[in-house]
XYZ file of N, CA and C in Angstrom:
663
model
N -11.777 -4.504 -17.902
C -10.233 -4.244 -17.533
C -9.568 -3.368 -18.881
N -9.623 -4.052 -19.685
C -8.542 -3.522 -20.821
C -8.706 -2.272 -21.366
N -10.181 -1.693 -21.115
C -10.633 -0.441 -21.381
C -9.931 0.604 -20.029
N -10.262 0.068 -18.840
C -9.690 1.004 -18.017
C -8.307 1.128 -18.048
N -7.631 0.204 -18.220
C -6.017 0.051 -18.413
C -5.279 0.768 -19.295
N -6.109 0.901 -20.448
C -5.301 1.697 -21.773
C -5.002 3.044 -21.353
N -5.491 3.744 -20.514
C -5.650 5.154 -19.812
C -4.169 5.289 -19.574
N -3.574 4.102 -18.852
C -2.328 4.204 -18.210
C -1.089 3.719 -19.270
N -1.455 3.614 -20.474
C -0.280 3.422 -21.324
C -0.130 4.590 -22.078
N 1.328 4.902 -22.440
C 1.395 6.202 -23.396
C 0.975 6.150 -24.758
N 0.532 7.062 -24.953
C -0.281 7.533 -26.323
C 0.778 8.329 -27.373
N 0.629 8.358 -28.878
C 1.167 9.317 -29.392
C 0.382 10.650 -29.451
N 1.308 11.756 -29.263
C 0.522 13.020 -29.412
C 1.121 13.606 -30.653
N 0.085 14.808 -31.143
C 0.377 15.672 -32.006
C 1.689 16.633 -32.086
N 2.821 16.393 -32.197
C 3.779 17.282 -31.844
C 3.710 18.780 -32.120
N 3.199 18.995 -32.999
C 3.120 20.328 -33.347
C 2.037 20.942 -32.586
N 0.958 20.406 -32.221
C -0.149 21.266 -31.420
C 0.649 21.079 -29.828
N 1.352 20.411 -29.709
C 2.131 20.608 -28.021
C 2.745 21.610 -27.880
N 3.584 21.545 -28.947
C 4.862 22.873 -29.304
C 3.923 24.097 -29.108
N 2.928 24.027 -29.983
C 2.335 25.404 -30.186
C 1.837 25.780 -28.738
N 1.046 25.017 -28.024
C 0.187 25.094 -26.851
C 1.266 25.637 -25.628
N 2.450 24.551 -25.758
C 3.533 24.989 -24.296
C 4.189 26.489 -24.686
N 4.481 26.751 -25.960
C 4.647 27.941 -26.377
C 4.061 29.271 -25.694
N 2.746 28.959 -26.132
C 1.598 29.978 -25.725
C 1.566 30.087 -24.315
N 1.287 29.132 -23.398
C 1.100 29.061 -22.268
C 2.655 29.581 -21.630
N 3.574 28.962 -21.777
C 4.882 29.196 -21.543
C 5.306 30.879 -21.492
N 4.705 31.567 -22.333
C 4.980 33.049 -22.805
C 4.383 33.785 -21.831
N 2.888 33.288 -21.601
C 1.828 34.018 -20.585
C 2.162 33.739 -19.165
N 2.660 32.418 -18.675
C 2.833 31.891 -17.369
C 4.056 31.025 -17.146
N 5.527 31.504 -17.382
C 6.684 30.863 -17.765
C 6.919 29.799 -16.776
N 6.387 30.111 -15.334
C 6.518 28.819 -14.361
C 5.787 27.555 -14.722
N 4.502 27.583 -15.541
C 4.033 26.361 -15.711
C 4.514 25.598 -16.777
N 5.337 26.206 -17.606
C 6.105 25.537 -18.641
C 6.534 24.195 -18.361
N 7.602 24.075 -17.517
C 8.261 22.740 -16.957
C 6.960 21.497 -16.696
N 6.113 21.856 -15.714
C 5.036 20.944 -15.781
C 4.116 20.423 -16.423
N 3.638 21.406 -17.350
C 2.787 21.194 -18.606
C 3.543 20.332 -19.612
N 5.065 20.775 -19.782
C 5.537 19.959 -20.895
C 5.642 18.300 -20.401
N 5.938 18.219 -19.077
C 5.792 16.676 -18.738
C 4.307 15.929 -19.177
N 3.454 16.625 -18.896
C 1.976 16.194 -18.996
C 1.470 16.055 -20.394
N 2.035 17.191 -21.200
C 1.578 17.141 -22.641
C 2.672 16.190 -23.414
N 3.816 16.363 -23.196
C 4.504 15.264 -23.890
C 4.447 14.066 -23.424
N 3.775 13.640 -22.408
C 3.328 12.184 -22.207
C 4.094 11.437 -20.971
N 5.242 12.271 -20.515
C 5.984 11.951 -19.458
C 5.016 11.812 -18.339
N 4.235 12.403 -17.753
C 3.441 12.016 -16.809
C 2.773 10.486 -17.092
N 2.244 10.357 -18.125
C 1.488 9.012 -18.446
C 2.470 8.018 -18.265
N 3.810 8.186 -18.899
C 5.197 7.180 -18.999
C 5.154 6.848 -17.746
N 5.361 8.078 -16.580
C 5.741 7.851 -15.450
C 4.682 6.706 -14.570
N 3.244 6.840 -14.900
C 2.176 6.156 -14.427
C 2.308 4.668 -14.776
N 2.969 4.435 -15.916
C 2.743 3.533 -16.734
C 4.034 2.537 -16.329
N 4.975 3.149 -15.921
C 6.010 2.382 -15.416
C 6.004 2.088 -13.869
N 5.236 2.738 -13.314
C 4.821 1.996 -11.920
C 4.012 1.088 -11.937
N 3.037 1.071 -12.832
C 2.234 -0.497 -13.114
C 2.936 -1.222 -13.712
N 3.956 -1.049 -14.321
C 4.832 -2.156 -14.910
C 5.797 -2.927 -14.344
N 6.137 -1.853 -13.185
C 7.504 -2.766 -12.212
C 6.447 -3.431 -11.305
N 4.887 -2.818 -10.892
C 4.147 -3.470 -9.879
C 4.077 -5.050 -10.697
N 3.495 -5.244 -11.889
C 3.243 -6.166 -12.424
C 4.127 -7.436 -12.787
N 5.278 -6.861 -12.957
C 6.480 -7.811 -13.193
C 6.857 -8.424 -11.806
N 7.005 -7.555 -10.847
C 7.327 -8.152 -9.185
C 6.259 -9.238 -9.219
N 4.799 -8.836 -9.249
C 3.928 -9.783 -8.951
C 3.918 -11.011 -9.827
N 4.376 -10.774 -10.892
C 4.240 -12.151 -11.876
C 5.684 -12.989 -11.022
N 7.024 -12.417 -11.049
C 7.928 -13.205 -10.188
C 7.169 -13.925 -9.026
N 6.187 -13.201 -8.297
C 6.142 -13.653 -6.956
C 4.937 -14.974 -7.085
N 4.392 -14.813 -8.205
C 3.290 -15.675 -8.512
C 3.638 -17.079 -9.539
N 5.007 -16.771 -9.821
C 5.483 -17.865 -10.810
C 5.072 -19.281 -10.316
N 5.400 -19.660 -9.355
C 5.282 -21.288 -8.526
C 3.756 -21.377 -8.121
N 2.937 -20.042 -8.364
C 1.883 -20.504 -7.554
C 0.445 -20.838 -8.727
N 0.195 -22.053 -8.819
C -0.815 -22.091 -9.680
C -1.823 -23.194 -9.342
N -3.214 -22.845 -9.498
C -4.190 -23.654 -8.766
C -5.615 -23.280 -10.018
N -6.292 -24.560 -10.128
C -7.560 -24.337 -10.876
C -8.498 -23.302 -10.296
N -8.299 -23.377 -8.596
C -9.223 -22.097 -8.060
C -8.807 -20.629 -8.315
N -7.558 -20.953 -8.622
C -6.694 -19.155 -9.076
C -7.029 -18.876 -10.464
N -6.833 -19.801 -11.171
C -7.287 -19.698 -12.454
C -8.807 -19.400 -13.015
N -9.404 -19.861 -12.252
C -11.029 -19.654 -12.447
C -11.365 -18.343 -11.693
N -10.532 -17.802 -10.610
C -11.104 -16.583 -9.894
C -10.250 -15.622 -10.873
N -9.456 -15.352 -11.476
C -8.788 -14.322 -12.271
C -9.724 -14.168 -13.312
N -10.687 -14.938 -13.687
C -11.405 -14.846 -15.126
C -12.682 -14.057 -14.606
N -12.859 -13.795 -13.328
C -14.098 -13.212 -12.931
C -14.072 -11.541 -13.078
N -15.564 -11.560 -12.911
C -15.568 -9.947 -13.289
C -15.188 -9.185 -11.780
N -15.517 -9.849 -10.699
C -15.015 -9.364 -9.352
C -13.234 -8.765 -9.493
N -12.583 -10.079 -9.890
C -11.284 -9.768 -9.875
C -10.620 -8.772 -11.012
N -11.234 -8.697 -12.046
C -11.256 -7.704 -12.925
C -11.226 -6.211 -12.661
N -12.425 -6.170 -11.933
C -12.561 -4.895 -11.242
C -11.556 -4.344 -10.217
N -11.451 -5.672 -9.236
C -10.289 -5.027 -7.942
C -9.043 -4.969 -8.675
N -8.693 -5.732 -9.744
C -7.172 -5.185 -10.596
C -7.145 -4.374 -11.102
N -8.320 -3.641 -11.576
C -8.110 -2.183 -12.221
C -8.141 -1.175 -11.257
N -9.052 -0.939 -10.207
C -8.775 -0.688 -9.388
C -7.625 -0.476 -8.281
N -6.910 -1.419 -8.356
C -5.611 -1.492 -7.441
C -4.558 -0.666 -8.334
N -4.295 -1.078 -9.786
C -3.343 -0.515 -10.953
C -3.770 0.699 -10.804
N -4.979 1.210 -10.844
C -4.847 2.875 -10.914
C -4.419 3.290 -9.750
N -4.685 2.842 -8.084
C -3.732 3.438 -7.303
C -2.141 3.514 -7.290
N -1.889 2.117 -7.912
C -0.776 2.070 -8.043
C 0.137 3.068 -8.969
N -0.651 3.538 -10.006
C -0.172 4.710 -10.994
C 0.005 5.691 -10.636
N -0.682 6.257 -9.466
C -0.907 7.346 -9.025
C -0.256 7.557 -7.701
N 0.525 6.398 -7.340
C 1.471 6.662 -5.994
C 2.603 6.445 -5.900
N 3.243 7.909 -5.522
C 4.582 8.276 -5.585
C 5.616 7.432 -4.703
N 4.967 6.862 -3.468
C 5.750 5.938 -2.469
C 5.989 4.758 -2.924
N 7.418 4.067 -2.871
C 7.459 3.033 -3.543
C 7.047 1.775 -2.552
N 7.325 1.938 -1.118
C 6.807 1.132 0.001
C 5.279 1.118 -0.440
N 4.692 2.216 -0.501
C 2.971 2.120 -0.415
C 2.714 1.265 -1.924
N 3.601 0.868 -3.124
C 3.049 0.329 -4.341
C 3.409 -0.846 -3.627
N 4.376 -1.381 -3.136
C 4.617 -2.694 -2.724
C 3.338 -3.274 -1.782
N 2.652 -2.418 -0.900
C 1.595 -2.733 -0.189
C 0.295 -3.203 -1.417
N 0.026 -2.213 -2.330
C -0.561 -2.859 -3.223
C -0.737 -4.181 -3.922
N 0.857 -4.152 -4.430
C 1.139 -5.285 -4.854
C 0.908 -6.623 -4.051
N 1.415 -6.418 -2.757
C 0.726 -7.423 -1.812
C -0.423 -7.974 -1.837
N -1.356 -6.791 -1.770
C -2.793 -6.934 -2.149
C -3.008 -7.774 -2.886
N -2.507 -7.547 -3.985
C -3.182 -8.505 -5.513
C -2.459 -9.729 -5.274
N -1.503 -9.974 -4.676
C -0.557 -11.455 -4.658
C -1.718 -12.138 -3.467
N -1.779 -11.485 -2.633
C -2.698 -12.126 -1.766
C -4.150 -12.702 -2.110
N -4.757 -11.687 -2.744
C -6.122 -11.799 -3.413
C -6.016 -12.815 -4.524
N -4.792 -13.007 -5.515
C -4.778 -13.892 -6.444
C -4.527 -15.665 -5.694
N -3.413 -15.483 -5.032
C -3.010 -16.667 -4.358
C -4.220 -17.425 -3.597
N -4.833 -16.555 -2.997
C -6.014 -17.027 -1.737
C -7.133 -16.385 -2.086
N -7.903 -16.582 -2.847
C -8.900 -15.993 -3.409
C -10.464 -16.232 -2.625
N -10.332 -15.581 -1.411
C -11.604 -15.982 -0.816
C -11.897 -14.640 -0.193
N -13.046 -14.469 0.173
C -13.810 -13.197 1.084
C -14.666 -12.622 -0.138
N -15.666 -11.671 0.348
C -16.253 -10.878 -0.346
C -15.828 -9.660 -1.240
N -16.254 -9.376 -2.369
C -15.524 -8.068 -3.029
C -15.757 -7.004 -1.959
N -16.910 -6.424 -1.420
C -16.813 -5.194 -0.783
C -15.981 -5.232 0.547
N -15.722 -6.462 0.926
C -14.324 -6.574 2.223
C -13.380 -6.296 1.605
N -12.771 -6.679 0.236
C -11.583 -6.190 -0.050
C -11.604 -4.978 -0.703
N -12.406 -4.586 -0.880
C -12.569 -3.238 -1.503
C -12.138 -2.058 -0.539
N -12.631 -2.620 0.951
C -12.535 -1.708 2.185
C -10.978 -1.944 2.271
N -10.250 -3.280 2.572
C -9.180 -3.280 2.568
C -8.376 -2.346 1.537
N -8.520 -1.944 0.326
C -7.989 -1.417 -0.678
C -7.943 -0.001 -0.352
N -9.236 0.386 0.120
C -9.569 1.862 0.359
C -8.642 2.214 1.869
N -8.461 0.921 2.864
C -7.685 1.127 3.898
C -6.030 1.466 3.719
N -5.682 0.562 2.776
C -4.065 0.687 1.967
C -3.999 2.140 1.728
N -4.768 2.698 1.015
C -4.823 4.053 0.318
C -4.828 5.204 1.376
N -5.526 5.136 2.558
C -5.453 5.898 3.840
C -4.303 6.001 4.652
N -3.862 4.638 4.864
C -2.387 4.644 5.964
C -1.307 4.919 5.390
N -0.668 5.761 6.122
C 0.756 5.860 5.850
C 1.566 4.582 5.921
N 2.661 4.641 4.843
C 3.752 3.665 4.873
C 4.504 3.384 6.516
N 4.562 4.571 7.215
C 5.116 4.447 8.390
C 3.952 3.662 9.466
N 2.582 3.881 9.185
C 1.517 3.325 9.871
C 1.506 2.037 9.964
N 2.114 1.596 8.568
C 2.016 0.268 8.296
C 3.274 -0.724 9.023
N 4.133 0.099 9.471
C 5.855 -0.050 9.828
C 5.285 -0.550 11.382
N 4.469 0.529 12.052
C 4.039 0.521 13.270
C 2.858 -0.580 13.641
N 2.017 -0.684 12.727
C 1.065 -1.953 12.600
C 1.895 -3.303 12.791
N 2.867 -3.415 11.769
C 3.611 -4.760 11.903
C 4.284 -4.854 12.895
N 4.913 -3.779 13.677
C 5.456 -3.824 14.837
C 4.628 -4.185 16.156
N 3.689 -3.864 16.089
C 2.506 -4.274 17.192
C 2.443 -5.825 17.175
N 2.369 -6.093 15.900
C 2.094 -7.744 15.887
C 3.439 -8.456 15.928
N 4.510 -8.140 16.275
C 5.555 -9.012 16.537
C 5.610 -9.864 17.534
N 5.829 -10.983 17.649
C 5.673 -12.037 18.508
C 6.678 -11.653 20.002
N 5.995 -11.428 21.175
C 6.860 -10.964 22.118
C 8.129 -11.853 22.602
N 9.074 -10.977 23.070
C 10.386 -11.250 23.030
C 10.525 -12.341 24.309
N 10.877 -13.474 24.152
C 10.857 -14.168 25.545
C 11.700 -14.044 26.552
N 12.769 -13.291 26.132
C 13.776 -12.546 27.335
C 14.118 -10.966 26.796
N 12.939 -10.229 27.286
C 13.286 -8.942 27.078
C 14.024 -8.397 28.048
N 14.886 -7.256 27.678
C 15.691 -6.684 28.860
C 15.122 -5.978 30.157
N 15.942 -6.301 30.958
C 15.269 -5.533 32.549
C 14.112 -6.301 33.076
N 14.228 -5.637 34.161
C 12.504 -6.119 34.777
C 11.309 -5.595 34.455
N 11.480 -4.542 33.898
C 10.414 -3.611 33.498
C 10.372 -2.989 32.747
N 9.699 -2.030 31.990
C 9.449 -1.688 30.730
C 8.136 -0.583 30.611
N 8.268 -0.284 29.386
C 7.008 0.358 28.748
C 6.689 0.210 27.380
N 5.530 -0.135 27.051
C 5.151 -0.078 25.540
C 6.035 0.762 24.488
N 6.379 1.916 25.026
C 7.021 2.991 24.267
C 8.565 2.313 24.003
N 9.138 1.942 25.463
C 10.487 1.062 24.958
C 10.309 -0.070 24.028
N 9.351 -0.788 23.959
C 9.234 -1.979 23.308
C 9.184 -1.440 22.142
N 8.342 -0.752 21.574
C 8.365 -0.094 20.043
C 9.788 0.524 19.781
N 10.267 1.328 20.425
C 11.491 1.868 20.157
C 12.530 0.619 19.779
N 12.501 -0.410 20.375
C 13.425 -1.668 20.114
C 13.042 -2.102 18.491
N 11.582 -2.269 18.386
C 11.287 -2.806 17.426
C 11.285 -2.154 15.966
N 11.460 -0.906 16.341
C 11.683 0.091 14.943
C 12.816 0.822 14.532
N 13.034 1.271 13.533
C 14.253 1.907 13.316
C 14.161 3.378 13.842
N 15.436 3.679 14.594
C 15.427 5.114 15.266
C 14.828 6.269 14.526
N 15.042 5.853 13.116
C 14.273 7.239 12.206
C 13.090 7.488 12.618
N 12.422 6.721 12.978
C 10.777 7.026 12.950
C 10.590 6.958 14.676
N 11.117 6.813 15.655
C 10.776 6.815 16.780
C 10.174 8.134 17.227
N 10.276 9.204 16.623
C 9.449 10.558 17.185
C 8.412 10.248 16.613
N 7.839 9.648 15.500
C 6.480 9.605 15.137
C 5.561 8.616 15.795
N 6.152 7.878 16.469
C 5.413 6.691 17.086
C 4.075 7.189 17.820
N 3.870 8.344 18.537
C 2.532 8.810 19.034
C 1.672 9.367 17.906
N 2.264 9.758 17.001
C 1.740 10.325 15.798
C 0.746 9.127 15.071
N 1.496 7.905 14.990
C 1.505 7.008 14.119
C 0.273 6.196 14.658
N 0.440 6.109 16.048
C -0.514 4.901 16.927
C -1.873 5.874 16.763
N -1.937 7.574 16.659
C -3.143 8.330 16.835
C -3.521 7.960 15.206
N -2.905 7.635 14.364
C -3.369 7.406 13.085
C -3.854 5.976 12.544
N -3.317 5.065 13.296
C -3.743 3.855 13.374
C -5.102 3.617 14.205
N -5.286 4.666 15.440
C -6.615 4.607 15.932
C -7.712 5.270 15.294
N -7.377 6.540 14.560
C -8.292 7.076 13.565
C -8.808 6.345 12.701
N -7.948 5.304 12.121
C -8.338 4.196 10.970
C -9.123 3.211 11.484
N -9.212 2.986 13.113
C -9.925 1.716 13.441
C -8.982 0.602 13.498
N -7.713 0.676 13.401
C -6.700 -0.675 13.377
C -6.362 -0.670 14.763
N -6.308 0.031 15.527
C -5.490 -0.201 16.820
C -6.194 0.267 17.990
N -6.016 0.195 19.047
C -6.750 0.940 20.363
C -5.535 0.961 21.255
N -4.839 1.807 21.283
C -3.455 1.883 21.766
C -3.814 2.225 23.375
N -2.925 1.733 24.330
C -2.734 2.037 25.589
C -1.870 3.378 25.758
N -1.280 3.399 26.987
C -0.517 4.405 27.373
C 1.046 4.096 26.868
N 1.599 4.927 26.081
C 2.908 4.442 25.951
C 4.072 4.243 26.675
N 3.927 5.363 27.766
C 5.139 5.397 28.937
C 4.386 4.742 30.121
N 3.271 3.987 29.814
C 2.804 3.172 31.470
C 4.172 2.142 31.526
N 4.420 2.127 32.924
C 5.615 1.232 33.126
C 4.590 0.195 33.761
N 5.397 -0.953 33.279
C 5.047 -2.499 33.812
C 5.995 -3.516 33.699
N 5.514 -4.599 34.070
C 6.880 -5.784 33.671
C 7.413 -5.705 32.283
N 8.191 -6.153 32.119
C 9.105 -6.159 31.014
C 8.176 -7.017 29.929
N 7.823 -8.270 30.338
C 6.832 -9.349 29.683
C 5.965 -8.670 29.286
N 5.008 -7.853 30.327
C 3.939 -7.363 29.715
C 3.975 -6.022 28.747
N 5.136 -5.295 28.800
C 5.261 -4.458 27.697
C 5.753 -4.905 26.225
N 5.937 -6.485 26.428
C 5.796 -6.924 25.027
C 4.438 -7.354 24.421
N 3.729 -7.487 25.016
C 2.079 -7.867 24.778
C 1.560 -6.604 24.095
N 1.732 -6.293 22.454
C 1.350 -5.422 22.246
C 0.583 -5.546 21.057
N 0.403 -6.953 20.868
C -0.549 -7.535 19.479
C -2.085 -7.195 20.179
N -2.371 -7.414 21.387
C -3.591 -6.841 21.833
C -4.164 -5.558 21.857
N -3.547 -4.573 21.341
C -3.876 -3.129 20.789
C -4.086 -3.409 19.545
N -4.037 -4.370 18.947
C -4.582 -4.520 17.263
C -5.867 -4.366 17.124
N -6.615 -3.807 16.250
C -8.512 -4.245 16.614
C -8.424 -5.180 15.070
N -9.440 -5.577 15.099
C -9.855 -6.868 13.721
C -9.363 -6.108 12.724
N -9.736 -4.964 12.391
C -9.440 -4.424 10.897
C -8.344 -4.141 10.765
N -7.181 -4.098 12.086
C -5.919 -4.299 11.549
C -5.468 -5.577 11.342
N -6.014 -6.564 11.931
C -5.499 -7.549 11.748
C -5.966 -8.201 10.338
N -7.124 -7.851 9.700
C -7.529 -8.144 8.458
C -6.721 -7.363 7.100
N -6.139 -6.153 7.648
C -5.388 -5.748 6.820
C -3.897 -6.322 6.787
N -3.605 -6.975 7.996
C -2.112 -7.506 7.826
C -2.099 -8.856 7.104
N -3.384 -9.480 7.355
C -3.799 -10.614 6.495
C -3.604 -10.259 4.956
N -3.682 -9.127 4.484
C -3.985 -9.016 2.844
C -2.413 -8.448 2.556
N -2.002 -7.919 3.340
C -0.537 -7.291 2.750
C 0.492 -8.395 3.180
N 0.247 -9.010 3.962
C 1.269 -10.170 4.159
C 1.429 -11.419 3.344
N 2.923 -11.854 3.125
C 2.698 -12.954 1.974
C 1.868 -14.169 2.821
N 0.876 -14.950 2.128
C 0.338 -16.421 2.467
C 1.349 -17.093 2.980
């Protein structure tokens, strides 16, 4: 793990060579000066390091009271070593904070409940990488327990989801359902199909086993 993580830590550059190179490139292609300056001066590496640093600090806080022999033995294994490196590399490259929180939850679950096969965990890690943060929000909304006293005598699944989700993403619900379908996490019915209000609340049946497994990895044990 240490060899792979070292690449995320800021290193010292030869300042004179950096300045010389930036001057040359900026003269030839002025609009590349700014982005290259960030990279060559270590700003990009620093930014990635800060993402990993934030993830690990939050993870440590969550794990502070969780200790067991099983966990202690598991984190010493090669399997965990590789999962940690793979996850932190994704954290370092992920700009979206909500997505980084998903990776943090993945690590927390893996450490606090060390069970399952390595290949299955890598499958979940790749799935987190593919799904959008809004897609995760919709998946969680599908998994909400049904309201025992839904409004009205009838409704549609779309009505239910709009009650469960912030208004800012209502317009994206069809697109997000298509995303979950494509990734094999849900098999959605008709959003506008009218039914009893109780029936419109039963959306957990839309979640496929792959979606259920992902929820298990990203929700707190």
